[in-house]
């Protein structure tokens, strides 16, 4: 007894997690694309003539995002210049494979592609870093470096905006994580569809309300070419407790995901609560709530043979600095070399990040 | 009578099956009643899964975050665990838990 599509008479292929509706393939494609369009219009994400960099990893979310944005840009004449922007962390056997997928997407979607590497930005690949720090804290390096790398690449391309493939499940997960960590400042920011709008380079998430299930089903039925694997340096990173928790909740009641995002949006911080002030790093100019940003501290540790610097408590960094053991030069040499080109613009352009 | 069905693992789920995505399998005749997805999961766990079974099955169902399609339709429309397998059915398991 095949179930029929709720909108036409064809055979349904998907039960929508958000609404419980059964839809056929064509009605699903249409509903999926139109909802993303509605999100873009309601939040006023783009203006005609903008150059938009799509953070592309070769994974499902960014692949579907690139495809959907290209489709909508044509259907609704957004007049956007879309560019694929990938970060190469320098992980042999992981990122080199996924970058091959991005290169195929570049051909398939006829979009320009820019790849920016940790090696050129920081002087270190993740493979090099793992040799220094081992497998315990390497994800800290990778995470901190990746945030800046996407902005950095986007600035080189002189784009107006970055879009990322973060989906509803990701955002619900972040809400839960920020609650568990008691991180009020991030909790306040993490449901925003656009961040860093006060700087020159905003970031936005057109899939904010799009369920992971639908993204994967869309990719499946459209036969989109994406890459899925586990990072070789953190085979179990995706087993994060928040993620498992969200998936378990979804299995019980699919609307939980959107409900958690809604709760996050409704959360307000009393005016008298002091939140950390976001300033800029004194060494590289990137946005930071500390005097020196985390990336600069981590990089200084690597370059001085103190790979644990920046992993422990911040006061250790201050102590070593007072003793004249670190930060003896005024700037990180690698950063300076790369950043001199657009000196001064970093401080103004630095974008706030959530993840 | 044996039941021949095709199984496909993707989205990263194939990593638990020696990176092999497509499997043609013959299921032995069941003495008491038809083959259902519920029985199939037990059979997969015992006969095909190469590693970390907890990443594929949880209790008597698939781990939340793994999507199941029966002949290209969401299993949620097909009775999920109680769907009765027919000859030449194609069952697809897609992990949504893997990153890019």
Tab-separated table of C-alpha atoms in Angstrom:
chain	number	residue	atom	x	y	z
A	1	UNK	CA	0.000	0.000	0.000
A	2	UNK	CA	2.141	2.861	-1.262
A	3	UNK	CA	1.433	6.186	0.388
A	4	UNK	CA	0.388	8.998	-1.950
A	5	UNK	CA	1.915	12.457	-2.083
A	6	UNK	CA	-0.006	14.992	0.021
A	7	UNK	CA	0.170	17.557	-2.793
A	8	UNK	CA	-0.374	15.521	-5.955
A	9	UNK	CA	-1.377	11.958	-6.800
A	10	UNK	CA	2.087	10.485	-7.275
A	11	UNK	CA	3.776	7.971	-5.012
A	12	UNK	CA	5.288	9.527	-1.891
A	13	UNK	CA	8.992	8.948	-1.305
A	14	UNK	CA	9.626	10.898	1.865
A	15	UNK	CA	8.013	11.687	5.173
A	16	UNK	CA	9.055	15.213	6.072
A	17	UNK	CA	10.477	15.381	9.600
A	18	UNK	CA	9.382	18.967	10.163
A	19	UNK	CA	5.737	18.552	9.189
A	20	UNK	CA	5.065	14.822	8.908
A	21	UNK	CA	3.809	15.347	5.326
A	22	UNK	CA	4.356	12.611	2.763
A	23	UNK	CA	5.658	13.968	-0.542
A	24	UNK	CA	6.619	12.623	-3.940
A	25	UNK	CA	10.042	13.296	-5.395
A	26	UNK	CA	9.146	16.390	-7.412
A	27	UNK	CA	7.003	17.956	-4.687
A	28	UNK	CA	9.812	17.318	-2.196
A	29	UNK	CA	12.428	18.997	-4.404
A	30	UNK	CA	10.118	21.941	-4.850
A	31	UNK	CA	9.260	22.244	-1.134
A	32	UNK	CA	12.916	21.931	-0.132
A	33	UNK	CA	14.106	24.619	-2.535
A	34	UNK	CA	11.192	26.959	-1.818
A	35	UNK	CA	11.768	26.774	1.929
A	36	UNK	CA	15.405	27.718	1.508
A	37	UNK	CA	14.293	30.564	-0.776
A	38	UNK	CA	11.811	31.720	1.857
A	39	UNK	CA	14.532	31.644	4.532
A	40	UNK	CA	16.790	33.726	2.272
A	41	UNK	CA	14.043	36.269	1.541
A	42	UNK	CA	12.639	36.495	5.089
A	43	UNK	CA	16.085	37.066	6.583
A	44	UNK	CA	17.124	39.302	3.696
A	45	UNK	CA	20.354	37.360	3.365
A	46	UNK	CA	21.550	38.702	0.025
A	47	UNK	CA	21.492	41.815	-2.135
A	48	UNK	CA	21.805	41.859	-5.933
A	49	UNK	CA	25.363	42.095	-7.192
A	50	UNK	CA	26.968	40.511	-4.134
A	51	UNK	CA	29.865	38.099	-4.406
A	52	UNK	CA	29.136	35.131	-2.137
A	53	UNK	CA	31.655	32.488	-1.107
A	54	UNK	CA	30.190	29.061	-0.350
A	55	UNK	CA	32.293	27.293	2.274
A	56	UNK	CA	32.693	23.959	0.447
A	57	UNK	CA	34.082	20.845	2.089
A	58	UNK	CA	32.851	18.291	-0.431
A	59	UNK	CA	30.497	16.970	2.253
A	60	UNK	CA	26.728	16.610	1.948
A	61	UNK	CA	25.698	19.953	3.443
A	62	UNK	CA	27.963	22.216	1.437
A	63	UNK	CA	27.412	20.217	-1.756
A	64	UNK	CA	23.634	20.516	-1.454
A	65	UNK	CA	24.015	24.190	-0.481
A	66	UNK	CA	26.065	24.949	-3.598
A	67	UNK	CA	23.559	23.141	-5.805
A	68	UNK	CA	20.519	24.806	-4.175
A	69	UNK	CA	21.988	28.300	-4.241
A	70	UNK	CA	22.928	27.933	-7.875
A	71	UNK	CA	19.394	26.732	-8.664
A	72	UNK	CA	17.700	29.537	-6.717
A	73	UNK	CA	20.080	32.196	-8.044
A	74	UNK	CA	18.910	31.234	-11.532
A	75	UNK	CA	15.247	30.675	-10.675
A	76	UNK	CA	14.764	33.919	-8.751
A	77	UNK	CA	17.504	35.991	-10.361
A	78	UNK	CA	19.253	36.902	-7.082
A	79	UNK	CA	22.072	38.300	-9.255
A	80	UNK	CA	24.738	36.751	-7.007
A	81	UNK	CA	28.247	35.812	-8.025
A	82	UNK	CA	28.797	32.453	-6.359
A	83	UNK	CA	32.284	31.091	-5.610
A	84	UNK	CA	33.264	27.805	-3.962
A	85	UNK	CA	35.809	28.296	-1.189
A	86	UNK	CA	37.558	25.308	0.359
A	87	UNK	CA	40.011	24.982	3.183
A	88	UNK	CA	42.802	22.439	2.827
A	89	UNK	CA	43.874	21.456	6.311
A	90	UNK	CA	46.638	19.279	4.927
A	91	UNK	CA	45.350	15.885	6.068
A	92	UNK	CA	46.576	13.199	3.699
A	93	UNK	CA	43.933	10.649	2.789
A	94	UNK	CA	41.092	12.764	4.118
A	95	UNK	CA	41.002	16.272	2.817
A	96	UNK	CA	42.803	15.508	-0.417
A	97	UNK	CA	39.980	13.082	-1.284
A	98	UNK	CA	37.218	15.473	-0.336
A	99	UNK	CA	38.890	18.280	-2.307
A	100	UNK	CA	38.655	16.047	-5.362
A	101	UNK	CA	34.888	16.062	-4.793
A	102	UNK	CA	34.877	19.855	-4.579
A	103	UNK	CA	36.840	20.010	-7.823
A	104	UNK	CA	34.204	17.831	-9.486
A	105	UNK	CA	31.473	20.090	-8.062
A	106	UNK	CA	33.296	23.039	-9.585
A	107	UNK	CA	32.914	21.401	-13.002
A	108	UNK	CA	29.384	20.122	-12.426
A	109	UNK	CA	28.008	23.425	-11.127
A	110	UNK	CA	30.280	25.640	-13.216
A	111	UNK	CA	31.327	27.726	-10.244
A	112	UNK	CA	34.819	29.139	-9.646
A	113	UNK	CA	36.799	27.456	-6.862
A	114	UNK	CA	39.453	28.764	-4.484
A	115	UNK	CA	41.348	26.441	-2.168
A	116	UNK	CA	43.225	27.968	0.755
A	117	UNK	CA	45.596	25.822	2.773
A	118	UNK	CA	46.752	25.803	6.389
A	119	UNK	CA	50.253	25.498	4.985
A	120	UNK	CA	50.086	28.827	3.193
A	121	UNK	CA	48.197	30.571	5.999
A	122	UNK	CA	49.994	29.209	9.033
A	123	UNK	CA	53.088	27.461	7.726
A	124	UNK	CA	51.864	24.131	9.145
A	125	UNK	CA	49.700	21.368	7.709
A	126	UNK	CA	47.544	19.297	10.080
A	127	UNK	CA	49.830	16.354	9.326
A	128	UNK	CA	52.784	18.459	10.573
A	129	UNK	CA	50.815	19.579	13.618
A	130	UNK	CA	49.848	16.025	14.562
A	131	UNK	CA	53.537	15.061	14.412
A	132	UNK	CA	54.197	17.790	16.990
A	133	UNK	CA	51.192	17.565	19.282
A	134	UNK	CA	50.030	13.973	18.893
A	135	UNK	CA	46.404	12.894	18.644
A	136	UNK	CA	45.087	14.380	21.855
A	137	UNK	CA	44.595	18.083	21.207
A	138	UNK	CA	44.950	18.178	17.447
A	139	UNK	CA	41.237	18.922	16.923
A	140	UNK	CA	41.640	22.140	18.925
A	141	UNK	CA	44.238	23.342	16.441
A	142	UNK	CA	42.208	22.292	13.455
A	143	UNK	CA	38.993	23.905	14.708
A	144	UNK	CA	40.588	27.208	15.658
A	145	UNK	CA	42.588	27.413	12.447
A	146	UNK	CA	39.647	26.532	10.222
A	147	UNK	CA	37.493	29.383	11.510
A	148	UNK	CA	40.056	31.945	10.485
A	149	UNK	CA	41.018	30.177	7.283
A	150	UNK	CA	37.562	30.520	5.714
A	151	UNK	CA	37.454	34.248	6.520
A	152	UNK	CA	40.974	34.690	5.330
A	153	UNK	CA	40.292	32.966	2.009
A	154	UNK	CA	37.100	34.967	1.593
A	155	UNK	CA	38.999	38.208	2.129
A	156	UNK	CA	41.565	37.240	-0.486
A	157	UNK	CA	38.682	36.681	-2.898
A	158	UNK	CA	37.188	40.037	-1.882
A	159	UNK	CA	33.746	38.530	-1.397
A	160	UNK	CA	30.844	40.268	0.327
A	161	UNK	CA	29.583	37.283	2.267
A	162	UNK	CA	30.330	33.717	3.292
A	163	UNK	CA	27.600	31.081	3.403
A	164	UNK	CA	28.049	27.786	5.204
A	165	UNK	CA	26.062	24.561	5.088
A	166	UNK	CA	25.216	24.448	8.807
A	167	UNK	CA	21.794	22.823	9.040
A	168	UNK	CA	18.998	22.765	11.613
A	169	UNK	CA	20.424	19.677	13.333
A	170	UNK	CA	23.834	21.370	13.654
A	171	UNK	CA	22.288	24.479	15.166
A	172	UNK	CA	20.119	22.543	17.629
A	173	UNK	CA	23.255	20.653	18.627
A	174	UNK	CA	25.138	23.908	19.190
A	175	UNK	CA	22.294	25.276	21.321
A	176	UNK	CA	22.454	22.174	23.533
A	177	UNK	CA	26.256	22.316	23.747
A	178	UNK	CA	26.268	25.981	24.713
A	179	UNK	CA	23.647	25.309	27.384
A	180	UNK	CA	25.671	22.406	28.774
A	181	UNK	CA	28.842	24.492	28.789
A	182	UNK	CA	27.017	27.477	30.261
A	183	UNK	CA	28.395	29.591	27.463
A	184	UNK	CA	25.886	32.432	27.532
A	185	UNK	CA	27.722	34.602	25.019
A	186	UNK	CA	27.732	31.899	22.352
A	187	UNK	CA	24.229	30.749	23.233
A	188	UNK	CA	23.034	34.254	22.419
A	189	UNK	CA	24.806	34.255	19.054
A	190	UNK	CA	24.489	30.671	17.890
A	191	UNK	CA	20.953	30.799	16.513
A	192	UNK	CA	21.554	33.987	14.502
A	193	UNK	CA	21.173	33.302	10.792
A	194	UNK	CA	23.800	35.944	10.033
A	195	UNK	CA	26.797	36.701	12.209
A	196	UNK	CA	29.499	39.297	11.907
A	197	UNK	CA	27.215	41.693	10.066
A	198	UNK	CA	28.764	44.644	11.886
A	199	UNK	CA	32.153	43.757	10.401
A	200	UNK	CA	32.732	43.821	6.675
A	201	UNK	CA	32.374	40.090	6.153
A	202	UNK	CA	29.114	38.562	7.332
A	203	UNK	CA	28.534	34.829	7.467
A	204	UNK	CA	25.159	33.259	6.979
A	205	UNK	CA	23.433	29.911	7.106
A	206	UNK	CA	20.666	29.470	4.517
A	207	UNK	CA	20.048	25.910	5.847
A	208	UNK	CA	19.324	27.148	9.359
A	209	UNK	CA	15.828	25.604	9.246
A	210	UNK	CA	16.678	22.695	6.937
A	211	UNK	CA	16.747	19.229	8.447
A	212	UNK	CA	19.772	17.029	7.888
A	213	UNK	CA	17.475	14.193	6.846
A	214	UNK	CA	16.076	16.295	4.009
A	215	UNK	CA	19.536	17.447	2.904
A	216	UNK	CA	20.705	13.844	2.663
A	217	UNK	CA	17.484	12.737	0.914
A	218	UNK	CA	17.762	15.650	-1.512
A	219	UNK	CA	21.356	14.679	-2.335
A	220	UNK	CA	20.279	11.039	-2.733
A	221	UNK	CA	17.366	11.659	-5.076
A	222	UNK	CA	19.226	14.336	-7.058
A	223	UNK	CA	22.232	11.996	-7.232
A	224	UNK	CA	24.573	14.746	-6.087
A	225	UNK	CA	28.208	13.869	-5.780
A	226	UNK	CA	29.400	14.255	-2.196
A	227	UNK	CA	32.094	12.850	-0.002
A	228	UNK	CA	31.558	11.316	3.401
A	229	UNK	CA	34.134	9.938	5.706
A	230	UNK	CA	35.530	10.256	9.149
A	231	UNK	CA	38.519	12.487	9.693
A	232	UNK	CA	41.470	10.117	10.117
A	233	UNK	CA	42.659	12.059	13.147
A	234	UNK	CA	39.412	11.922	15.036
A	235	UNK	CA	37.519	8.797	14.052
A	236	UNK	CA	34.921	9.287	16.752
A	237	UNK	CA	34.505	13.030	16.784
A	238	UNK	CA	31.034	12.794	15.275
A	239	UNK	CA	29.880	10.775	18.212
A	240	UNK	CA	29.602	13.893	20.238
A	241	UNK	CA	27.059	13.523	23.007
A	242	UNK	CA	25.009	16.474	21.820
A	243	UNK	CA	24.704	14.956	18.361
A	244	UNK	CA	23.582	11.589	19.651
A	245	UNK	CA	21.143	13.318	21.969
A	246	UNK	CA	19.629	15.368	19.116
A	247	UNK	CA	19.262	12.281	16.901
A	248	UNK	CA	17.636	10.353	19.739
A	249	UNK	CA	15.200	13.211	20.305
A	250	UNK	CA	14.428	13.380	16.592
A	251	UNK	CA	13.607	9.677	16.560
A	252	UNK	CA	11.021	10.270	19.300
A	253	UNK	CA	9.622	13.543	18.005
A	254	UNK	CA	11.044	15.007	14.790
A	255	UNK	CA	9.892	18.549	15.540
A	256	UNK	CA	12.265	18.663	18.548
A	257	UNK	CA	15.024	20.005	16.351
A	258	UNK	CA	13.125	23.064	15.225
A	259	UNK	CA	11.735	23.478	18.768
A	260	UNK	CA	15.262	23.605	20.227
A	261	UNK	CA	16.305	26.225	17.685
A	262	UNK	CA	13.200	28.211	18.572
A	263	UNK	CA	14.007	27.967	22.294
A	264	UNK	CA	17.534	29.160	21.545
A	265	UNK	CA	16.155	32.126	19.632
A	266	UNK	CA	13.832	33.037	22.480
A	267	UNK	CA	16.544	32.917	25.113
A	268	UNK	CA	17.346	36.428	26.304
A	269	UNK	CA	20.166	37.595	28.534
A	270	UNK	CA	19.308	40.235	31.124
A	271	UNK	CA	20.725	43.636	30.308
A	272	UNK	CA	22.772	43.795	33.510
A	273	UNK	CA	24.618	40.544	32.708
A	274	UNK	CA	28.152	41.318	31.608
A	275	UNK	CA	29.154	39.450	28.468
A	276	UNK	CA	32.753	39.200	27.296
A	277	UNK	CA	33.572	42.095	25.013
A	278	UNK	CA	34.793	41.045	21.600
A	279	UNK	CA	37.860	43.011	20.675
A	280	UNK	CA	40.614	42.265	18.217
A	281	UNK	CA	43.824	40.305	18.601
A	282	UNK	CA	46.833	42.547	19.250
A	283	UNK	CA	49.010	40.385	17.028
A	284	UNK	CA	46.916	39.635	13.964
A	285	UNK	CA	43.840	41.837	14.237
A	286	UNK	CA	41.361	38.966	14.121
A	287	UNK	CA	38.273	39.178	16.324
A	288	UNK	CA	39.025	37.877	19.826
A	289	UNK	CA	37.760	38.195	23.367
A	290	UNK	CA	41.334	37.799	24.654
A	291	UNK	CA	44.213	40.171	24.014
A	292	UNK	CA	45.868	37.591	21.772
A	293	UNK	CA	43.573	35.335	19.760
A	294	UNK	CA	43.632	31.572	20.182
A	295	UNK	CA	45.110	30.962	16.738
A	296	UNK	CA	48.082	33.225	17.493
A	297	UNK	CA	48.670	31.504	20.849
A	298	UNK	CA	48.494	28.036	19.276
A	299	UNK	CA	50.777	29.069	16.438
A	300	UNK	CA	53.286	30.630	18.830
A	301	UNK	CA	53.318	27.339	20.759
A	302	UNK	CA	54.009	25.361	17.575
A	303	UNK	CA	56.744	27.698	16.428
A	304	UNK	CA	58.432	27.785	19.842
A	305	UNK	CA	58.256	24.034	20.357
A	306	UNK	CA	55.657	24.432	23.135
A	307	UNK	CA	52.700	22.684	21.512
A	308	UNK	CA	50.679	22.646	24.748
A	309	UNK	CA	50.562	26.441	24.811
A	310	UNK	CA	46.972	27.528	24.407
A	311	UNK	CA	45.597	24.117	25.380
A	312	UNK	CA	45.698	24.716	29.121
A	313	UNK	CA	44.631	27.730	31.141
A	314	UNK	CA	45.215	31.243	29.749
A	315	UNK	CA	47.209	32.322	32.833
A	316	UNK	CA	50.032	29.979	31.809
A	317	UNK	CA	50.360	31.922	28.582
A	318	UNK	CA	50.506	35.204	30.508
A	319	UNK	CA	53.187	33.820	32.839
A	320	UNK	CA	55.414	32.669	29.987
A	321	UNK	CA	54.914	35.986	28.267
A	322	UNK	CA	55.937	37.864	31.431
A	323	UNK	CA	59.058	35.711	31.605
A	324	UNK	CA	59.891	36.770	28.052
A	325	UNK	CA	59.717	33.200	26.750
A	326	UNK	CA	57.007	33.701	24.199
A	327	UNK	CA	55.724	36.491	21.992
A	328	UNK	CA	59.208	38.015	21.945
A	329	UNK	CA	58.640	39.303	18.460
A	330	UNK	CA	55.636	41.526	18.080
A	331	UNK	CA	53.830	39.430	15.536
A	332	UNK	CA	53.613	35.862	14.344
A	333	UNK	CA	55.988	35.845	11.390
A	334	UNK	CA	53.853	33.597	9.236
A	335	UNK	CA	50.753	35.652	9.857
A	336	UNK	CA	52.554	38.899	9.142
A	337	UNK	CA	53.896	37.671	5.851
A	338	UNK	CA	50.404	36.772	4.707
A	339	UNK	CA	48.517	39.556	6.293
A	340	UNK	CA	50.697	42.487	5.309
A	341	UNK	CA	49.025	42.490	1.931
A	342	UNK	CA	45.817	43.846	3.371
A	343	UNK	CA	47.213	45.425	6.485
A	344	UNK	CA	44.688	47.179	8.597
A	345	UNK	CA	41.731	45.658	6.873
A	346	UNK	CA	41.812	42.576	9.110
A	347	UNK	CA	40.690	44.493	12.153
A	348	UNK	CA	37.742	45.955	10.306
A	349	UNK	CA	36.868	42.865	8.375
A	350	UNK	CA	37.137	40.298	11.119
A	351	UNK	CA	33.940	38.330	11.391
A	352	UNK	CA	32.357	36.922	14.499
A	353	UNK	CA	32.006	33.186	14.509
A	354	UNK	CA	29.866	30.810	16.386
A	355	UNK	CA	31.010	27.320	15.904
B	1	UNK	CA	12.704	-20.539	-0.214
B	2	UNK	CA	15.621	-18.159	-0.269
B	3	UNK	CA	14.946	-14.450	-0.590
B	4	UNK	CA	17.303	-12.361	-2.710
B	5	UNK	CA	17.495	-8.651	-1.896
B	6	UNK	CA	20.019	-5.938	-2.607
B	7	UNK	CA	21.467	-3.811	0.148
B	8	UNK	CA	23.292	-0.537	-0.249
B	9	UNK	CA	25.262	1.369	2.375
B	10	UNK	CA	26.337	4.954	1.800
B	11	UNK	CA	26.939	8.355	3.357
B	12	UNK	CA	29.730	6.797	5.416
B	13	UNK	CA	27.749	3.726	6.581
B	14	UNK	CA	29.794	1.659	4.088
B	15	UNK	CA	32.848	2.232	6.301
B	16	UNK	CA	31.355	-0.310	8.697
B	17	UNK	CA	31.125	-2.857	5.849
B	18	UNK	CA	34.712	-2.896	4.577
B	19	UNK	CA	33.872	0.142	2.408
B	20	UNK	CA	31.703	-2.056	0.201
B	21	UNK	CA	28.573	-0.153	-0.800
B	22	UNK	CA	26.556	-2.745	-2.700
B	23	UNK	CA	25.658	-6.196	-1.459
B	24	UNK	CA	23.435	-8.755	-3.179
B	25	UNK	CA	22.318	-11.130	-0.447
B	26	UNK	CA	20.369	-14.375	-0.228
B	27	UNK	CA	18.398	-14.695	2.945
B	28	UNK	CA	17.623	-18.250	4.070
B	29	UNK	CA	13.976	-19.244	4.337
B	30	UNK	CA	12.447	-18.403	7.704
B	31	UNK	CA	10.505	-21.158	9.433
B	32	UNK	CA	8.111	-18.875	11.248
B	33	UNK	CA	6.733	-16.085	9.104
B	34	UNK	CA	8.071	-13.609	6.544
B	35	UNK	CA	11.304	-11.638	6.575
B	36	UNK	CA	10.867	-8.115	7.917
B	37	UNK	CA	13.311	-5.229	8.190
B	38	UNK	CA	13.571	-6.096	11.865
B	39	UNK	CA	14.866	-9.584	11.011
B	40	UNK	CA	17.064	-8.160	8.275
B	41	UNK	CA	18.849	-5.870	10.745
B	42	UNK	CA	19.720	-8.816	12.961
B	43	UNK	CA	20.928	-10.729	9.902
B	44	UNK	CA	23.084	-7.767	8.766
B	45	UNK	CA	24.582	-7.448	12.211
B	46	UNK	CA	25.467	-11.147	12.322
B	47	UNK	CA	26.568	-11.606	8.718
B	48	UNK	CA	27.724	-8.349	7.129
B	49	UNK	CA	28.836	-5.842	9.746
B	50	UNK	CA	32.599	-5.765	10.001
B	51	UNK	CA	33.149	-3.372	12.866
B	52	UNK	CA	31.601	-1.233	15.583
B	53	UNK	CA	28.048	-2.636	15.385
B	54	UNK	CA	26.847	0.032	17.836
B	55	UNK	CA	27.339	2.595	15.065
B	56	UNK	CA	24.764	0.812	12.940
B	57	UNK	CA	22.203	-0.833	15.166
B	58	UNK	CA	20.827	0.314	18.469
B	59	UNK	CA	18.467	-2.010	20.307
B	60	UNK	CA	16.388	-3.698	17.620
B	61	UNK	CA	16.446	-0.764	15.191
B	62	UNK	CA	18.955	1.312	13.219
B	63	UNK	CA	20.953	3.898	15.054
B	64	UNK	CA	19.145	7.259	14.931
B	65	UNK	CA	20.705	9.337	12.157
B	66	UNK	CA	20.834	6.464	9.669
B	67	UNK	CA	18.200	6.850	6.969
B	68	UNK	CA	16.540	3.809	5.456
B	69	UNK	CA	14.956	3.637	2.013
B	70	UNK	CA	12.905	0.707	0.767
B	71	UNK	CA	12.773	0.627	-3.035
B	72	UNK	CA	13.609	4.336	-3.051
B	73	UNK	CA	10.965	5.345	-0.545
B	74	UNK	CA	11.503	6.548	3.022
B	75	UNK	CA	10.992	3.556	5.309
B	76	UNK	CA	8.858	5.774	7.544
B	77	UNK	CA	6.192	5.495	4.839
B	78	UNK	CA	6.599	1.745	4.512
B	79	UNK	CA	6.007	0.438	8.015
B	80	UNK	CA	9.622	0.721	9.174
B	81	UNK	CA	10.724	-2.398	11.079
B	82	UNK	CA	7.548	-4.280	10.186
B	83	UNK	CA	7.904	-3.982	6.419
B	84	UNK	CA	7.809	-7.458	4.856
B	85	UNK	CA	10.650	-8.045	2.406
B	86	UNK	CA	9.877	-9.195	-1.105
B	87	UNK	CA	12.201	-10.762	-3.652
B	88	UNK	CA	14.447	-8.186	-5.406
B	89	UNK	CA	13.713	-5.438	-2.888
B	90	UNK	CA	16.402	-2.797	-2.662
B	91	UNK	CA	17.147	-1.479	0.809
B	92	UNK	CA	19.411	1.553	1.167
B	93	UNK	CA	21.002	2.708	4.406
B	94	UNK	CA	22.461	6.230	4.393
B	95	UNK	CA	24.369	7.605	7.319
B	96	UNK	CA	23.817	11.268	8.094
B	97	UNK	CA	26.344	11.091	10.898
B	98	UNK	CA	29.477	11.486	8.856
B	99	UNK	CA	31.026	14.798	8.029
B	100	UNK	CA	32.681	16.071	4.926
